[in-house]
mmCIF file with all atom_site columns, C-alpha atoms in Angstrom:
data_model
loop_
_atom_site.group_PDB
_atom_site.id
_atom_site.type_symbol
_atom_site.label_atom_id
_atom_site.label_alt_id
_atom_site.label_comp_id
_atom_site.label_asym_id
_atom_site.label_entity_id
_atom_site.label_seq_id
_atom_site.pdbx_PDB_ins_code
_atom_site.Cartn_x
_atom_site.Cartn_y
_atom_site.Cartn_z
_atom_site.occupancy
_atom_site.B_iso_or_equiv
_atom_site.pdbx_formal_charge
_atom_site.auth_seq_id
_atom_site.auth_comp_id
_atom_site.auth_asym_id
_atom_site.auth_atom_id
_atom_site.pdbx_PDB_model_num
ATOM 1   C CA . MET A 1 1   ? 2.099   12.986  13.768  1.00 51.00 ? 1   MET A CA 1
ATOM 2   C CA . HIS A 1 2   ? 3.716   10.615  16.248  1.00 54.00 ? 2   HIS A CA 1
ATOM 3   C CA . PRO A 1 3   ? 4.083   7.020   14.926  1.00 55.00 ? 3   PRO A CA 1
ATOM 4   C CA . ASP A 1 4   ? 2.258   5.674   18.009  1.00 67.00 ? 4   ASP A CA 1
ATOM 5   C CA . SER A 1 5   ? -0.903  7.384   16.781  1.00 80.00 ? 5   SER A CA 1
ATOM 6   C CA . GLN A 1 6   ? -0.638  5.970   13.261  1.00 88.00 ? 6   GLN A CA 1
ATOM 7   C CA . ILE A 1 7   ? -1.299  2.710   11.552  1.00 91.00 ? 7   ILE A CA 1
ATOM 8   C CA . TYR A 1 8   ? 0.742   2.516   8.413   1.00 89.00 ? 8   TYR A CA 1
ATOM 9   C CA . GLY A 1 9   ? 1.291   0.236   5.500   1.00 94.00 ? 9   GLY A CA 1
ATOM 10  C CA . PHE A 1 10  ? 3.672   -0.352  2.654   1.00 94.00 ? 10  PHE A CA 1
ATOM 11  C CA . THR A 1 11  ? 2.250   -1.662  -0.599  1.00 95.00 ? 11  THR A CA 1
ATOM 12  C CA . ASP A 1 12  ? 3.735   -2.822  -3.873  1.00 94.00 ? 12  ASP A CA 1
ATOM 13  C CA . SER A 1 13  ? 2.701   -4.706  -6.980  1.00 95.00 ? 13  SER A CA 1
ATOM 14  C CA . ASN A 1 14  ? 4.289   -6.241  -10.003 1.00 92.00 ? 14  ASN A CA 1
ATOM 15  C CA . TRP A 1 15  ? 2.602   -6.068  -13.396 1.00 90.00 ? 15  TRP A CA 1
ATOM 16  C CA . GLY A 1 16  ? 1.331   -9.185  -15.108 1.00 85.00 ? 16  GLY A CA 1
ATOM 17  C CA . GLY A 1 17  ? 3.813   -11.452 -13.389 1.00 73.00 ? 17  GLY A CA 1
ATOM 18  C CA . GLY A 1 18  ? 1.866   -14.705 -13.440 1.00 66.00 ? 18  GLY A CA 1
ATOM 19  C CA . THR A 1 19  ? 1.104   -17.078 -16.291 1.00 77.00 ? 19  THR A CA 1
ATOM 20  C CA . GLU A 1 20  ? -2.426  -15.643 -16.363 1.00 82.00 ? 20  GLU A CA 1
ATOM 21  C CA . LYS A 1 21  ? -0.900  -12.140 -16.670 1.00 89.00 ? 21  LYS A CA 1
ATOM 22  C CA . LYS A 1 22  ? -2.478  -11.187 -13.353 1.00 91.00 ? 22  LYS A CA 1
ATOM 23  C CA . SER A 1 23  ? -0.391  -8.998  -11.087 1.00 92.00 ? 23  SER A CA 1
ATOM 24  C CA . PHE A 1 24  ? 0.749   -9.893  -7.593  1.00 93.00 ? 24  PHE A CA 1
ATOM 25  C CA . SER A 1 25  ? 0.339   -7.457  -4.694  1.00 95.00 ? 25  SER A CA 1
ATOM 26  C CA . GLY A 1 26  ? 2.086   -7.327  -1.357  1.00 94.00 ? 26  GLY A CA 1
ATOM 27  C CA . SER A 1 27  ? 1.408   -5.231  1.728   1.00 95.00 ? 27  SER A CA 1
ATOM 28  C CA . LEU A 1 28  ? 2.963   -4.872  5.171   1.00 94.00 ? 28  LEU A CA 1
ATOM 29  C CA . PHE A 1 29  ? 1.111   -3.286  8.104   1.00 94.00 ? 29  PHE A CA 1
ATOM 30  C CA . TYR A 1 30  ? 2.529   -1.679  11.252  1.00 91.00 ? 30  TYR A CA 1
ATOM 31  C CA . PHE A 1 31  ? 1.168   -0.387  14.556  1.00 89.00 ? 31  PHE A CA 1
ATOM 32  C CA . HIS A 1 32  ? 3.737   -0.323  17.373  1.00 84.00 ? 32  HIS A CA 1
ATOM 33  C CA . GLY A 1 33  ? 5.792   -2.709  15.220  1.00 84.00 ? 33  GLY A CA 1
ATOM 34  C CA . ALA A 1 34  ? 4.975   -5.296  12.590  1.00 86.00 ? 34  ALA A CA 1
ATOM 35  C CA . LEU A 1 35  ? 1.291   -6.181  12.649  1.00 89.00 ? 35  LEU A CA 1
ATOM 36  C CA . GLY A 1 36  ? 0.586   -8.202  9.520   1.00 90.00 ? 36  GLY A CA 1
ATOM 37  C CA . TRP A 1 37  ? 1.112   -8.762  5.843   1.00 91.00 ? 37  TRP A CA 1
ATOM 38  C CA . ARG A 1 38  ? -0.750  -9.806  2.715   1.00 92.00 ? 38  ARG A CA 1
ATOM 39  C CA . ALA A 1 39  ? 0.498   -11.257 -0.569  1.00 92.00 ? 39  ALA A CA 1
ATOM 40  C CA . HIS A 1 40  ? -2.000  -12.244 -3.245  1.00 91.00 ? 40  HIS A CA 1
ATOM 41  C CA . LYS A 1 41  ? -2.736  -12.498 -6.940  1.00 91.00 ? 41  LYS A CA 1
ATOM 42  C CA . GLN A 1 42  ? -5.032  -9.730  -8.139  1.00 92.00 ? 42  GLN A CA 1
ATOM 43  C CA . LYS A 1 43  ? -8.445  -10.808 -9.427  1.00 89.00 ? 43  LYS A CA 1
ATOM 44  C CA . VAL A 1 44  ? -8.348  -8.690  -12.587 1.00 85.00 ? 44  VAL A CA 1
ATOM 45  C CA . VAL A 1 45  ? -5.771  -8.271  -15.330 1.00 88.00 ? 45  VAL A CA 1
ATOM 46  C CA . ALA A 1 46  ? -4.311  -4.781  -14.970 1.00 89.00 ? 46  ALA A CA 1
ATOM 47  C CA . LEU A 1 47  ? -3.718  -2.905  -18.212 1.00 87.00 ? 47  LEU A CA 1
ATOM 48  C CA . SER A 1 48  ? -0.773  -0.951  -16.792 1.00 89.00 ? 48  SER A CA 1
ATOM 49  C CA . LEU A 1 49  ? 1.616   -0.938  -13.859 1.00 90.00 ? 49  LEU A CA 1
ATOM 50  C CA . ALA A 1 50  ? -0.200  2.126   -12.501 1.00 90.00 ? 50  ALA A CA 1
ATOM 51  C CA . GLU A 1 51  ? -3.473  0.182   -12.471 1.00 90.00 ? 51  GLU A CA 1
ATOM 52  C CA . ALA A 1 52  ? -1.848  -2.821  -10.766 1.00 93.00 ? 52  ALA A CA 1
ATOM 53  C CA . GLU A 1 53  ? -0.374  -0.507  -8.114  1.00 93.00 ? 53  GLU A CA 1
ATOM 54  C CA . TYR A 1 54  ? -3.740  1.273   -7.735  1.00 92.00 ? 54  TYR A CA 1
ATOM 55  C CA . ASN A 1 55  ? -5.402  -2.107  -7.135  1.00 92.00 ? 55  ASN A CA 1
ATOM 56  C CA . ALA A 1 56  ? -2.779  -2.848  -4.465  1.00 94.00 ? 56  ALA A CA 1
ATOM 57  C CA . LEU A 1 57  ? -3.286  0.588   -2.850  1.00 93.00 ? 57  LEU A CA 1
ATOM 58  C CA . THR A 1 58  ? -7.031  0.037   -2.687  1.00 92.00 ? 58  THR A CA 1
ATOM 59  C CA . LYS A 1 59  ? -6.698  -3.396  -1.066  1.00 92.00 ? 59  LYS A CA 1
ATOM 60  C CA . SER A 1 60  ? -4.231  -1.973  1.486   1.00 94.00 ? 60  SER A CA 1
ATOM 61  C CA . ALA A 1 61  ? -6.617  0.886   2.253   1.00 93.00 ? 61  ALA A CA 1
ATOM 62  C CA . GLN A 1 62  ? -9.409  -1.634  2.878   1.00 92.00 ? 62  GLN A CA 1
ATOM 63  C CA . ASP A 1 63  ? -7.180  -3.649  5.198   1.00 94.00 ? 63  ASP A CA 1
ATOM 64  C CA . LEU A 1 64  ? -6.022  -0.536  7.068   1.00 93.00 ? 64  LEU A CA 1
ATOM 65  C CA . SER A 1 65  ? -9.624  0.619   7.511   1.00 92.00 ? 65  SER A CA 1
ATOM 66  C CA . TRP A 1 66  ? -10.458 -2.728  9.113   1.00 92.00 ? 66  TRP A CA 1
ATOM 67  C CA . ILE A 1 67  ? -7.355  -2.574  11.362  1.00 92.00 ? 67  ILE A CA 1
ATOM 68  C CA . LYS A 1 68  ? -8.203  1.017   12.342  1.00 92.00 ? 68  LYS A CA 1
ATOM 69  C CA . GLN A 1 69  ? -11.729 -0.017  13.350  1.00 92.00 ? 69  GLN A CA 1
ATOM 70  C CA . LEU A 1 70  ? -10.405 -3.001  15.313  1.00 91.00 ? 70  LEU A CA 1
ATOM 71  C CA . VAL A 1 71  ? -7.922  -0.792  17.215  1.00 90.00 ? 71  VAL A CA 1
ATOM 72  C CA . TYR A 1 72  ? -10.663 1.779   17.892  1.00 91.00 ? 72  TYR A CA 1
ATOM 73  C CA . GLU A 1 73  ? -13.035 -0.862  19.262  1.00 92.00 ? 73  GLU A CA 1
ATOM 74  C CA . SER A 1 74  ? -10.380 -2.230  21.614  1.00 90.00 ? 74  SER A CA 1
ATOM 75  C CA . THR A 1 75  ? -8.670  1.020   22.711  1.00 89.00 ? 75  THR A CA 1
ATOM 76  C CA . ASN A 1 76  ? -11.163 3.794   21.939  1.00 91.00 ? 76  ASN A CA 1
ATOM 77  C CA . LYS A 1 77  ? -8.297  5.641   20.168  1.00 89.00 ? 77  LYS A CA 1
ATOM 78  C CA . GLU A 1 78  ? -8.866  7.353   16.840  1.00 88.00 ? 78  GLU A CA 1
ATOM 79  C CA . LEU A 1 79  ? -5.764  6.740   14.714  1.00 90.00 ? 79  LEU A CA 1
ATOM 80  C CA . SER A 1 80  ? -4.626  8.018   11.347  1.00 90.00 ? 80  SER A CA 1
ATOM 81  C CA . CYS A 1 81  ? -3.593  5.712   8.514   1.00 92.00 ? 81  CYS A CA 1
ATOM 82  C CA . VAL A 1 82  ? -0.715  6.193   6.084   1.00 93.00 ? 82  VAL A CA 1
ATOM 83  C CA . VAL A 1 83  ? 0.025   4.008   3.057   1.00 94.00 ? 83  VAL A CA 1
ATOM 84  C CA . HIS A 1 84  ? 3.422   4.155   1.350   1.00 95.00 ? 84  HIS A CA 1
ATOM 85  C CA . SER A 1 85  ? 3.619   3.324   -2.361  1.00 95.00 ? 85  SER A CA 1
ATOM 86  C CA . ASN A 1 86  ? 6.508   3.347   -4.806  1.00 94.00 ? 86  ASN A CA 1
ATOM 87  C CA . ASN A 1 87  ? 4.287   4.321   -7.748  1.00 93.00 ? 87  ASN A CA 1
ATOM 88  C CA . GLN A 1 88  ? 3.574   8.017   -8.191  1.00 94.00 ? 88  GLN A CA 1
ATOM 89  C CA . SER A 1 89  ? 0.989   7.408   -10.937 1.00 90.00 ? 89  SER A CA 1
ATOM 90  C CA . SER A 1 90  ? -1.231  5.300   -8.670  1.00 90.00 ? 90  SER A CA 1
ATOM 91  C CA . ILE A 1 91  ? -0.972  7.943   -5.942  1.00 91.00 ? 91  ILE A CA 1
ATOM 92  C CA . ALA A 1 92  ? -2.021  10.601  -8.479  1.00 88.00 ? 92  ALA A CA 1
ATOM 93  C CA . ILE A 1 93  ? -4.993  8.516   -9.674  1.00 86.00 ? 93  ILE A CA 1
ATOM 94  C CA . ALA A 1 94  ? -6.183  8.096   -6.085  1.00 87.00 ? 94  ALA A CA 1
ATOM 95  C CA . SER A 1 95  ? -5.455  11.660  -4.979  1.00 85.00 ? 95  SER A CA 1
ATOM 96  C CA . HIS A 1 96  ? -6.950  13.585  -7.907  1.00 79.00 ? 96  HIS A CA 1
ATOM 97  C CA . PRO A 1 97  ? -10.524 12.430  -8.507  1.00 67.00 ? 97  PRO A CA 1
ATOM 98  C CA . ILE A 1 98  ? -10.919 13.791  -12.017 1.00 69.00 ? 98  ILE A CA 1
ATOM 99  C CA . TYR A 1 99  ? -11.770 11.920  -15.172 1.00 59.00 ? 99  TYR A CA 1
ATOM 100 C CA . HIS A 1 100 ? -8.687  10.618  -16.941 1.00 64.00 ? 100 HIS A CA 1
ATOM 101 C CA . HIS A 1 101 ? -9.095  9.105   -20.391 1.00 67.00 ? 101 HIS A CA 1
ATOM 102 C CA . GLU A 1 102 ? -6.385  6.551   -19.543 1.00 69.00 ? 102 GLU A CA 1
ATOM 103 C CA . THR A 1 103 ? -8.141  5.320   -16.385 1.00 71.00 ? 103 THR A CA 1
ATOM 104 C CA . ARG A 1 104 ? -11.784 5.326   -17.449 1.00 68.00 ? 104 ARG A CA 1
ATOM 105 C CA . HIS A 1 105 ? -11.874 1.501   -17.434 1.00 70.00 ? 105 HIS A CA 1
ATOM 106 C CA . ILE A 1 106 ? -10.890 1.118   -13.766 1.00 73.00 ? 106 ILE A CA 1
ATOM 107 C CA . ASP A 1 107 ? -13.686 -0.434  -11.754 1.00 63.00 ? 107 ASP A CA 1
ATOM 108 C CA . PHE A 1 108 ? -15.620 2.077   -9.668  1.00 64.00 ? 108 PHE A CA 1
ATOM 109 C CA . LEU A 1 109 ? -15.257 -0.167  -6.621  1.00 59.00 ? 109 LEU A CA 1
ATOM 110 C CA . LEU A 1 110 ? -11.554 0.621   -6.658  1.00 63.00 ? 110 LEU A CA 1
ATOM 111 C CA . HIS A 1 111 ? -12.342 4.285   -6.104  1.00 74.00 ? 111 HIS A CA 1
ATOM 112 C CA . PHE A 1 112 ? -13.032 3.341   -2.477  1.00 83.00 ? 112 PHE A CA 1
ATOM 113 C CA . ILE A 1 113 ? -9.605  4.784   -1.734  1.00 84.00 ? 113 ILE A CA 1
ATOM 114 C CA . ARG A 1 114 ? -10.678 8.193   -3.049  1.00 84.00 ? 114 ARG A CA 1
ATOM 115 C CA . ALA A 1 115 ? -13.473 8.355   -0.510  1.00 86.00 ? 115 ALA A CA 1
ATOM 116 C CA . LEU A 1 116 ? -11.016 7.610   2.313   1.00 88.00 ? 116 LEU A CA 1
ATOM 117 C CA . LEU A 1 117 ? -8.729  10.392  1.091   1.00 89.00 ? 117 LEU A CA 1
ATOM 118 C CA . GLU A 1 118 ? -11.588 12.895  0.768   1.00 88.00 ? 118 GLU A CA 1
ATOM 119 C CA . GLN A 1 119 ? -12.746 12.077  4.316   1.00 89.00 ? 119 GLN A CA 1
ATOM 120 C CA . GLN A 1 120 ? -9.130  12.417  5.516   1.00 89.00 ? 120 GLN A CA 1
ATOM 121 C CA . HIS A 1 121 ? -9.145  8.870   6.901   1.00 88.00 ? 121 HIS A CA 1
ATOM 122 C CA . LEU A 1 122 ? -6.027  8.018   4.898   1.00 90.00 ? 122 LEU A CA 1
ATOM 123 C CA . GLN A 1 123 ? -2.814  9.609   3.624   1.00 91.00 ? 123 GLN A CA 1
ATOM 124 C CA . LEU A 1 124 ? -0.725  8.375   0.716   1.00 92.00 ? 124 LEU A CA 1
ATOM 125 C CA . LYS A 1 125 ? 3.047   8.803   0.621   1.00 93.00 ? 125 LYS A CA 1
ATOM 126 C CA . TYR A 1 126 ? 5.596   8.000   -2.046  1.00 94.00 ? 126 TYR A CA 1
ATOM 127 C CA . LEU A 1 127 ? 8.490   5.712   -1.163  1.00 91.00 ? 127 LEU A CA 1
ATOM 128 C CA . PRO A 1 128 ? 11.175  4.797   -3.737  1.00 91.00 ? 128 PRO A CA 1
ATOM 129 C CA . THR A 1 129 ? 11.332  1.164   -4.844  1.00 85.00 ? 129 THR A CA 1
ATOM 130 C CA . GLU A 1 130 ? 14.760  0.599   -3.317  1.00 84.00 ? 130 GLU A CA 1
ATOM 131 C CA . LYS A 1 131 ? 13.296  1.439   0.118   1.00 86.00 ? 131 LYS A CA 1
ATOM 132 C CA . MET A 1 132 ? 9.981   -0.434  -0.321  1.00 88.00 ? 132 MET A CA 1
ATOM 133 C CA . PRO A 1 133 ? 9.884   -3.436  2.071   1.00 87.00 ? 133 PRO A CA 1
ATOM 134 C CA . ALA A 1 134 ? 6.723   -4.825  0.410   1.00 88.00 ? 134 ALA A CA 1
ATOM 135 C CA . ASP A 1 135 ? 8.838   -5.438  -2.711  1.00 86.00 ? 135 ASP A CA 1
ATOM 136 C CA . LEU A 1 136 ? 9.782   -8.803  -1.167  1.00 86.00 ? 136 LEU A CA 1
ATOM 137 C CA . LEU A 1 137 ? 6.144   -9.911  -1.389  1.00 86.00 ? 137 LEU A CA 1
ATOM 138 C CA . THR A 1 138 ? 5.729   -9.308  -5.131  1.00 85.00 ? 138 THR A CA 1
ATOM 139 C CA . ARG A 1 139 ? 8.822   -10.706 -6.869  1.00 80.00 ? 139 ARG A CA 1
ATOM 140 C CA . ASN A 1 140 ? 12.092  -12.555 -6.429  1.00 82.00 ? 140 ASN A CA 1
ATOM 141 C CA . VAL A 1 141 ? 14.530  -10.065 -4.937  1.00 83.00 ? 141 VAL A CA 1
ATOM 142 C CA . PRO A 1 142 ? 18.272  -10.843 -4.982  1.00 83.00 ? 142 PRO A CA 1
ATOM 143 C CA . LEU A 1 143 ? 19.699  -11.588 -1.540  1.00 85.00 ? 143 LEU A CA 1
ATOM 144 C CA . ALA A 1 144 ? 21.895  -8.482  -1.448  1.00 86.00 ? 144 ALA A CA 1
ATOM 145 C CA . LYS A 1 145 ? 18.843  -6.268  -2.067  1.00 84.00 ? 145 LYS A CA 1
ATOM 146 C CA . SER A 1 146 ? 16.543  -8.222  0.253   1.00 85.00 ? 146 SER A CA 1
ATOM 147 C CA . ILE A 1 147 ? 18.688  -7.894  3.407   1.00 85.00 ? 147 ILE A CA 1
ATOM 148 C CA . PRO A 1 148 ? 17.951  -4.157  3.921   1.00 83.00 ? 148 PRO A CA 1
ATOM 149 C CA . HIS A 1 149 ? 14.233  -4.882  3.368   1.00 81.00 ? 149 HIS A CA 1
ATOM 150 C CA . LEU A 1 150 ? 14.292  -7.712  5.920   1.00 84.00 ? 150 LEU A CA 1
ATOM 151 C CA . LYS A 1 151 ? 16.031  -5.487  8.473   1.00 83.00 ? 151 LYS A CA 1
ATOM 152 C CA . SER A 1 152 ? 13.417  -2.815  7.827   1.00 79.00 ? 152 SER A CA 1
ATOM 153 C CA . ILE A 1 153 ? 10.549  -5.285  8.277   1.00 80.00 ? 153 ILE A CA 1
ATOM 154 C CA . LEU A 1 154 ? 11.949  -6.580  11.555  1.00 78.00 ? 154 LEU A CA 1
ATOM 155 C CA . SER A 1 155 ? 12.551  -3.088  12.913  1.00 76.00 ? 155 SER A CA 1
ATOM 156 C CA . ASN A 1 156 ? 10.118  -0.233  12.503  1.00 64.00 ? 156 ASN A CA 1
ATOM 157 C CA . PRO A 1 157 ? 10.338  1.020   8.896   1.00 59.00 ? 157 PRO A CA 1
ATOM 158 C CA . GLU A 1 158 ? 8.443   4.249   9.538   1.00 58.00 ? 158 GLU A CA 1
ATOM 159 C CA . LEU A 1 159 ? 11.106  5.264   12.036  1.00 48.00 ? 159 LEU A CA 1
ATOM 160 C CA . THR A 1 160 ? 14.172  4.229   10.037  1.00 47.00 ? 160 THR A CA 1
ATOM 161 C CA . SER A 1 161 ? 14.515  7.257   7.775   1.00 43.00 ? 161 SER A CA 1
ATOM 162 C CA . MET A 1 162 ? 12.488  6.112   4.784   1.00 48.00 ? 162 MET A CA 1
ATOM 163 C CA . GLY A 1 163 ? 13.500  9.076   2.649   1.00 43.00 ? 163 GLY A CA 1
ATOM 164 C CA . GLU A 1 164 ? 10.614  11.469  3.087   1.00 42.00 ? 164 GLU A CA 1
#
């Protein structure tokens, strides 16, 4: 699908990075260029990195749904949404709605993302950590590693060969 007909995001999370052991999430959103970002401390303590990343994916999906509706109301265009994550476990949890013993404790509200996937309102794509621009929003990144991310953020990361 042509990038002009997509709204896409990049999401990342650390695991238990704060003094309260709550994870930090970061997301970047694009539609015809950089559109917005979010960096916040998660409200719950995640029991694994996969859960922290799943929380971040869900929040990004909520934000993208709102952006999609806003674009539709102003342009009357129906757009697709794509979220890039660097955590394959969180993508699997969202994409395969079966009972997993390891994830039984995850709040049902977080399964909002599953409904979006089932209705084909959202796609999830894996992106390796070294190419994840949202990494800058979740932890201190050394300058040498942050420069490629900054260049990606200021350009159009979906179009700059993200390693699909």
